[in-house]
Short mmCIF file of C-alpha atoms and ligand atoms in Angstrom, two decimals:
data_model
loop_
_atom_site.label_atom_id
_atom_site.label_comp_id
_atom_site.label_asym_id
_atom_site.label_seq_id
_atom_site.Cartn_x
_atom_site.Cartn_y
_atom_site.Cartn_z
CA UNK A 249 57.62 129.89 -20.86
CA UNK A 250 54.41 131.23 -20.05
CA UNK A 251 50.94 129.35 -20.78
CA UNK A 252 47.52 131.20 -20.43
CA UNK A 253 45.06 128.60 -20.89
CA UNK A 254 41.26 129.61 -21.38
CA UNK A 255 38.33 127.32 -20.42
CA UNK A 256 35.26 126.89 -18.83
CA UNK A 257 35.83 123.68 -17.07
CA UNK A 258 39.45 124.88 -14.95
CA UNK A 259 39.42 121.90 -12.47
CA UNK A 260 39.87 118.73 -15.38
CA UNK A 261 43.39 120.85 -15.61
CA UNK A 262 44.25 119.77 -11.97
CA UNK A 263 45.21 116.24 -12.17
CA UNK A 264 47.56 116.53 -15.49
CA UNK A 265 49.13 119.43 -14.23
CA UNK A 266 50.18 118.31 -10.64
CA UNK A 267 51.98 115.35 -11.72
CA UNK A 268 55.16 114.20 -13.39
CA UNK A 269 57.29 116.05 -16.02
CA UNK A 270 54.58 119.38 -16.07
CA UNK A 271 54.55 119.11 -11.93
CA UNK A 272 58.40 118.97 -12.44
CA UNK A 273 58.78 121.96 -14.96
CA UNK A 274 56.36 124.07 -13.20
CA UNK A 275 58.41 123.94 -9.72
CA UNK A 276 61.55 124.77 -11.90
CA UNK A 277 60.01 127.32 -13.32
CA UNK A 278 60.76 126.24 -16.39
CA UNK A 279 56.75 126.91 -17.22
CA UNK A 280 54.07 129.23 -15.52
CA UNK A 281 50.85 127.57 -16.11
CA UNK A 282 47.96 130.04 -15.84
CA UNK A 283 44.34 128.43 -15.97
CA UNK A 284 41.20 130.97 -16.36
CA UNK A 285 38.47 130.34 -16.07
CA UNK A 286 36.16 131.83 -19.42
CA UNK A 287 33.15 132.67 -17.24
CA UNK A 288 34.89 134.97 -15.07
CA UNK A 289 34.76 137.21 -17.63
CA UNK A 290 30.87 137.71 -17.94
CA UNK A 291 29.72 140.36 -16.81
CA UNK A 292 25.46 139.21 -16.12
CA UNK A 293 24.40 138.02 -13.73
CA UNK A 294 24.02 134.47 -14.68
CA UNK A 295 27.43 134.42 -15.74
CA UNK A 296 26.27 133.62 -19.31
CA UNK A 297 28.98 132.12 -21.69
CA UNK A 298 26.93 130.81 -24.87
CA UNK A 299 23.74 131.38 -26.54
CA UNK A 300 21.75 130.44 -29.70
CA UNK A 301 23.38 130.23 -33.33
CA UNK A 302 21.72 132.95 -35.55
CA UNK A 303 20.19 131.51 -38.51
CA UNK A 304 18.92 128.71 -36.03
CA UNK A 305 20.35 125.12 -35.66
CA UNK A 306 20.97 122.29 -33.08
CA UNK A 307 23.39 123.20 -30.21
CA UNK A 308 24.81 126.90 -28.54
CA UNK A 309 27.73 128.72 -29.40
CA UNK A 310 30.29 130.65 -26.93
CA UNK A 311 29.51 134.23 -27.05
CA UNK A 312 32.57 136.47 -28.04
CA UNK A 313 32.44 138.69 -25.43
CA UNK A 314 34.06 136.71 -22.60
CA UNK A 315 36.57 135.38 -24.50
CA UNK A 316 37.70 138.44 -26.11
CA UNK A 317 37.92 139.98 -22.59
CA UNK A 318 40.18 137.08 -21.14
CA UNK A 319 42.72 136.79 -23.78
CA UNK A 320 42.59 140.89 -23.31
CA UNK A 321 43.21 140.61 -19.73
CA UNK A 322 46.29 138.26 -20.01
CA UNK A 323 48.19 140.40 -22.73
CA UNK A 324 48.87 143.31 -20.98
CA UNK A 325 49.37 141.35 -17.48
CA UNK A 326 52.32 139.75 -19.31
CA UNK A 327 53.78 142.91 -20.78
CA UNK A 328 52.34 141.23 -24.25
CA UNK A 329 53.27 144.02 -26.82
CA UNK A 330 51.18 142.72 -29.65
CA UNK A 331 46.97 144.06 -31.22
CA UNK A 332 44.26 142.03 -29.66
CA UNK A 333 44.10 141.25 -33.43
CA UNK A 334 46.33 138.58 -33.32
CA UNK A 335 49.31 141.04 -35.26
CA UNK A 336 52.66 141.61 -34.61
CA UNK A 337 55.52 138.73 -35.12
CA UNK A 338 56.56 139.21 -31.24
CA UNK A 339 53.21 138.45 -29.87
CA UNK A 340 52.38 135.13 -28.56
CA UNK A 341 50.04 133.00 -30.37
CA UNK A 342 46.77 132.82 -29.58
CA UNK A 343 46.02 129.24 -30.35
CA UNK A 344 42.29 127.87 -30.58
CA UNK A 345 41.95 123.74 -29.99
CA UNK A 346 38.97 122.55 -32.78
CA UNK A 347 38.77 119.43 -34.81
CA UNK A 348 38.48 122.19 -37.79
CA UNK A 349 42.47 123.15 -36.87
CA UNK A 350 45.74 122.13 -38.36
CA UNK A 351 46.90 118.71 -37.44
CA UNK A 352 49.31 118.61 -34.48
CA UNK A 353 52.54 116.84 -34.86
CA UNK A 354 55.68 116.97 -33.22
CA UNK A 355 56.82 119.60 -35.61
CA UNK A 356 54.30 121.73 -34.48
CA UNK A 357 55.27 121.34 -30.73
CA UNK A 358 58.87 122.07 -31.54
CA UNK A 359 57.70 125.16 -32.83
CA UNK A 360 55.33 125.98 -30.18
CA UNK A 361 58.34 125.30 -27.94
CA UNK A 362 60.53 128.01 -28.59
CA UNK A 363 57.56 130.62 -27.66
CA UNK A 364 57.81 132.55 -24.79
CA UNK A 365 54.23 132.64 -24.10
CA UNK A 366 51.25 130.90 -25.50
CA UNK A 367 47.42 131.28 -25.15
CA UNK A 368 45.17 128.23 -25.83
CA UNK A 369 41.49 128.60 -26.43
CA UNK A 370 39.27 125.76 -25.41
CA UNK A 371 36.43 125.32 -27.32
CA UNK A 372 33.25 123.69 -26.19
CA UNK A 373 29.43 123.11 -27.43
CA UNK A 374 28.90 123.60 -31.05
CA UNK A 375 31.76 126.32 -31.23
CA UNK A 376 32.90 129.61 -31.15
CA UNK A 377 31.11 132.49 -32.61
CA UNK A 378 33.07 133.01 -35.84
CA UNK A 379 34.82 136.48 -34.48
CA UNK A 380 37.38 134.94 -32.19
CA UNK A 381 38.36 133.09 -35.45
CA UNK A 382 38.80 136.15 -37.40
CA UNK A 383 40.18 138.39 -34.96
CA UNK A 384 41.47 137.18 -32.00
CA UNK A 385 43.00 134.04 -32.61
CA UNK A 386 46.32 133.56 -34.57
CA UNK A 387 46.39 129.68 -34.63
CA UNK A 388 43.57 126.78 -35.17
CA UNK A 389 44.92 123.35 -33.94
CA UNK A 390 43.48 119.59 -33.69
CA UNK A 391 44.62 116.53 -32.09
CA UNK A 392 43.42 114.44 -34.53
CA UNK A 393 40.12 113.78 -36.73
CA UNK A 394 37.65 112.66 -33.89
CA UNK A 395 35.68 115.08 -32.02
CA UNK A 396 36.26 115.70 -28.45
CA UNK A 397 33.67 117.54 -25.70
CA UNK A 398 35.66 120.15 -26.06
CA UNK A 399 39.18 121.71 -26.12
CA UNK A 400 40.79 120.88 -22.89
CA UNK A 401 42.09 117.76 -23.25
CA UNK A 402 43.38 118.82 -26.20
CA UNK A 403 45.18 121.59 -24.62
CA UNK A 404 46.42 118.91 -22.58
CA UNK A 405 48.18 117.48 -25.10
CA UNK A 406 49.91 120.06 -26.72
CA UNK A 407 51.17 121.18 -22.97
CA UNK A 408 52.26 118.06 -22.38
CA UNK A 409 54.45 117.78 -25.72
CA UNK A 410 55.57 121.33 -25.71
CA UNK A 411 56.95 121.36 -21.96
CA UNK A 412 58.77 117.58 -22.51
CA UNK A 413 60.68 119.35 -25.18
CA UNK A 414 61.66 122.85 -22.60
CA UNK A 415 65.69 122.43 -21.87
CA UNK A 416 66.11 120.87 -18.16
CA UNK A 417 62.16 119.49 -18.72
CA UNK A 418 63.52 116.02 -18.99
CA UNK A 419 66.07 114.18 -16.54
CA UNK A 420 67.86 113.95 -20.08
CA UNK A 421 68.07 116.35 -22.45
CA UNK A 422 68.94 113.30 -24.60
CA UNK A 423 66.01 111.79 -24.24
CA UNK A 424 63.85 113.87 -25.82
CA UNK A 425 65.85 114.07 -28.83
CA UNK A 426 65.29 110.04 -29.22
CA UNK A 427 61.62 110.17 -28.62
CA UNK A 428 59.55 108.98 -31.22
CA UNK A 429 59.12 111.59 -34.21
CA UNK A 430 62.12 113.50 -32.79
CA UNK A 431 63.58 112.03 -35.88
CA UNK A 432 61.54 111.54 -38.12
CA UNK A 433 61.15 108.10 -37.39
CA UNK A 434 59.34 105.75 -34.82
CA UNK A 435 61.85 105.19 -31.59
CA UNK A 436 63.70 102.02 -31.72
CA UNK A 437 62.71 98.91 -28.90
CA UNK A 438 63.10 99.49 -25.65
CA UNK A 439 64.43 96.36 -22.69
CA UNK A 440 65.58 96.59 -19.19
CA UNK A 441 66.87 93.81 -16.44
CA UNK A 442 66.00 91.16 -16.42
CA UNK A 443 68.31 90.20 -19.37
CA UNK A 444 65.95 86.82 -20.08
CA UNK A 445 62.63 87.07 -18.93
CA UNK A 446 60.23 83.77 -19.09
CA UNK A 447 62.61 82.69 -21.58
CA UNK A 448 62.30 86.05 -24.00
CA UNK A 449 66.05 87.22 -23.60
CA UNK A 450 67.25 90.97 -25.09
CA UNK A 451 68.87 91.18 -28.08
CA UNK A 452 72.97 90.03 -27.55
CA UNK A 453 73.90 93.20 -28.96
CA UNK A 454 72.64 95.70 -26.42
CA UNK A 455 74.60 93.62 -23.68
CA UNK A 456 77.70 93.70 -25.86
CA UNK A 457 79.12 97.17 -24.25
CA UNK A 458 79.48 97.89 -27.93
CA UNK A 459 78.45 101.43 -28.34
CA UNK A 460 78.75 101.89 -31.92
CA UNK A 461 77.19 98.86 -32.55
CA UNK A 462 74.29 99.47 -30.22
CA UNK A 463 73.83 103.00 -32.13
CA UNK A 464 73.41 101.31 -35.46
CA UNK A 465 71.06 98.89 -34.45
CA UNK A 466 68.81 100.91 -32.85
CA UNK A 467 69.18 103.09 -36.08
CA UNK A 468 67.95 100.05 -37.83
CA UNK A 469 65.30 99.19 -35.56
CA UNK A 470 64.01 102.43 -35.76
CA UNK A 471 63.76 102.67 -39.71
CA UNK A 472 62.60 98.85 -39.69
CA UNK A 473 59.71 99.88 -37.25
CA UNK A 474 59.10 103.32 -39.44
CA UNK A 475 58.69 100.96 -42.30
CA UNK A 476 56.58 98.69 -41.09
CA UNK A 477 54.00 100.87 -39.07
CA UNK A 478 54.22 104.24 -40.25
CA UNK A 479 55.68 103.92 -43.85
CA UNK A 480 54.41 107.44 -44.83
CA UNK A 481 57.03 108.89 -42.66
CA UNK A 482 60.11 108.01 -44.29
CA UNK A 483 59.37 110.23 -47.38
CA UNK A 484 60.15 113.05 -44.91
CA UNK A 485 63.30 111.87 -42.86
CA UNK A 486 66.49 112.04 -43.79
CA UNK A 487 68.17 108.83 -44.38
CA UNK A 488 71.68 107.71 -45.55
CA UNK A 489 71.78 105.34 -48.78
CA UNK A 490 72.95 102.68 -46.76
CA UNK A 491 69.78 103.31 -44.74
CA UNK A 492 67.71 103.65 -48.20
CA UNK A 493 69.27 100.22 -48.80
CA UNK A 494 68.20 98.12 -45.89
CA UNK A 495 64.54 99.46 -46.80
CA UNK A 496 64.42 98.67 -49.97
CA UNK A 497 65.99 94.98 -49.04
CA UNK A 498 63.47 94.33 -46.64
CA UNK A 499 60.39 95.43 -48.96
CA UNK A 500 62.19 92.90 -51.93
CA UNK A 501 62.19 90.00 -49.51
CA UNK A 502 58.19 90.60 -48.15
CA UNK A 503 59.50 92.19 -44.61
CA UNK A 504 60.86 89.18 -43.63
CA UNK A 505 64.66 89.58 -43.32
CA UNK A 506 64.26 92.23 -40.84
CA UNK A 507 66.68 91.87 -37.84
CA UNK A 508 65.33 90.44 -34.02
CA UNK A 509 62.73 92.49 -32.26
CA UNK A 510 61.16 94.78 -35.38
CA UNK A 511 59.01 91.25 -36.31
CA UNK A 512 55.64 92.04 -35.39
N1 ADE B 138 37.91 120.03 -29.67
C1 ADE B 138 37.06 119.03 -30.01
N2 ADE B 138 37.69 118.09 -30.72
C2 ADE B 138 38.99 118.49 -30.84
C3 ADE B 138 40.13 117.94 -31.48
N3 ADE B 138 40.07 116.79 -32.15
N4 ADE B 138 41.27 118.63 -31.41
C4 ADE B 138 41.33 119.81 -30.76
N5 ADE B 138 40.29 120.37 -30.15
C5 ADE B 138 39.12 119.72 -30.18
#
């Protein structure tokens, strides 16, 4: 996979990008992380990337211009096929980070996953002039409903959760598949040696060998935790009537039949 990443602050990208699973990717060349760096693509002298809002109002707006000429630049260095216009169901999305985008979820980076090549737009000051919405970029995302400086770390975090989910990314290709929202659900509790610690011990059944038995309680676990933190998601998973069951036990008695660790 191929990521073109557009900004004009390349060096925050350093530190996230040399280390751990996106180090690891990148020198299996499972990704190709490309940073660029929005300025280069001025053409003044003062290497001029924003200017006033028409109509007036408080802050400056990145001119279209530069970034026009960037994601321009990339396409046909990468053999991209598709119109600057965004068209074309083989061309790679060109994906601007805003707090005015759709809300990422794990969904989204499972589909963002199976790209071959992705362009991400960071955003800064007040915004972007309108154009690069209209005609250049095929994708709006947020993070979440807070506002941020600007895109980057953003883009961060959509890397980050698209290259985890890249076959060979992981140690495990298992693990992935268990993470958190992988499922639709919250991931079940976690423990590791020692097997009592300051008196805390782990739950008997995940020292019992018992496979089968360890897969159904962390099932459990899972939905219990889903329930109790995040109760909106179980309208989406998928869940067996036995499963349906135990939820709708553990709402009649108040939460407070539910099995060892999910007891917060
Ligand atoms: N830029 C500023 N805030 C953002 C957010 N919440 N998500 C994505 N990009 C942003």
């Amino acid at each position: 996979m191929r990521i073109d990443i557009l900004t004009l602050f390349p060096d925050m990208f350093q530190g996230p990008f040399s280390q751990s699973i996106i180090k690891r990717a990148s020198d299996r060349d499972l990704v190709n992380i490309v940073i660029h760096n929005i300025r280069d693509y001025t053409h003044d002298r003062h290497h001029v990337v924003d200017d006033y809002p028409y109509g007036g109002g408080a802050g400056m707006v990145l001119k279209p211009a530069p970034i026009f000429q960037a994601v321009e630049s990339i396409k046909p260095e990468t053999g991209h096929q598709g119109e600057a216009t965004g068209g074309g169901a083989s061309a790679a999305p060109v994906i601007l980070l805003t707090p005015q985008g759709r809300l990422f979820c794990q969904g989204i980076a499972q589909e963002i996953a199976k790209c071959h090549h992705l362009i991400l737009i960071c955003g800064r000051y007040e915004g972007v002039d309108e154009r690069v919405r209209d005609y250049l970029v095929t994708d709006e995302i947020s993070i979440g409903d807070y506002v941020l400086s600007g895109g980057e770390l953003a883009a961060m975090v959509i890397v980050d959760a698209v290259v985890r989910l890249l076959p060979g990314a992981l140690g495990s290709d298992a693990s992935a598949l268990d993470d958190s929202h992988a499922t639709g659900l919250l991931e079940y509790p976690h423990y590791t040696r020692p097997p009592v610690y300051r008196g805390w011990a782990v739950p008997e059944v995940l020292l019992s060998g018992d496979h089968a038995r360890i897969a159904k309680w962390r099932r459990e676990q899972a939905i219990l935790r889903t329930l109790r933190r995040r109760p909106g998601l179980l309208e989406e998973a998928t869940l067996s009537e036995e499963e349906r069951q135990l939820i709708s036990k553990t709402e009649q008695s108040g939460f407070s039949m539910s099995s060892s660790s999910e007891q917060e």
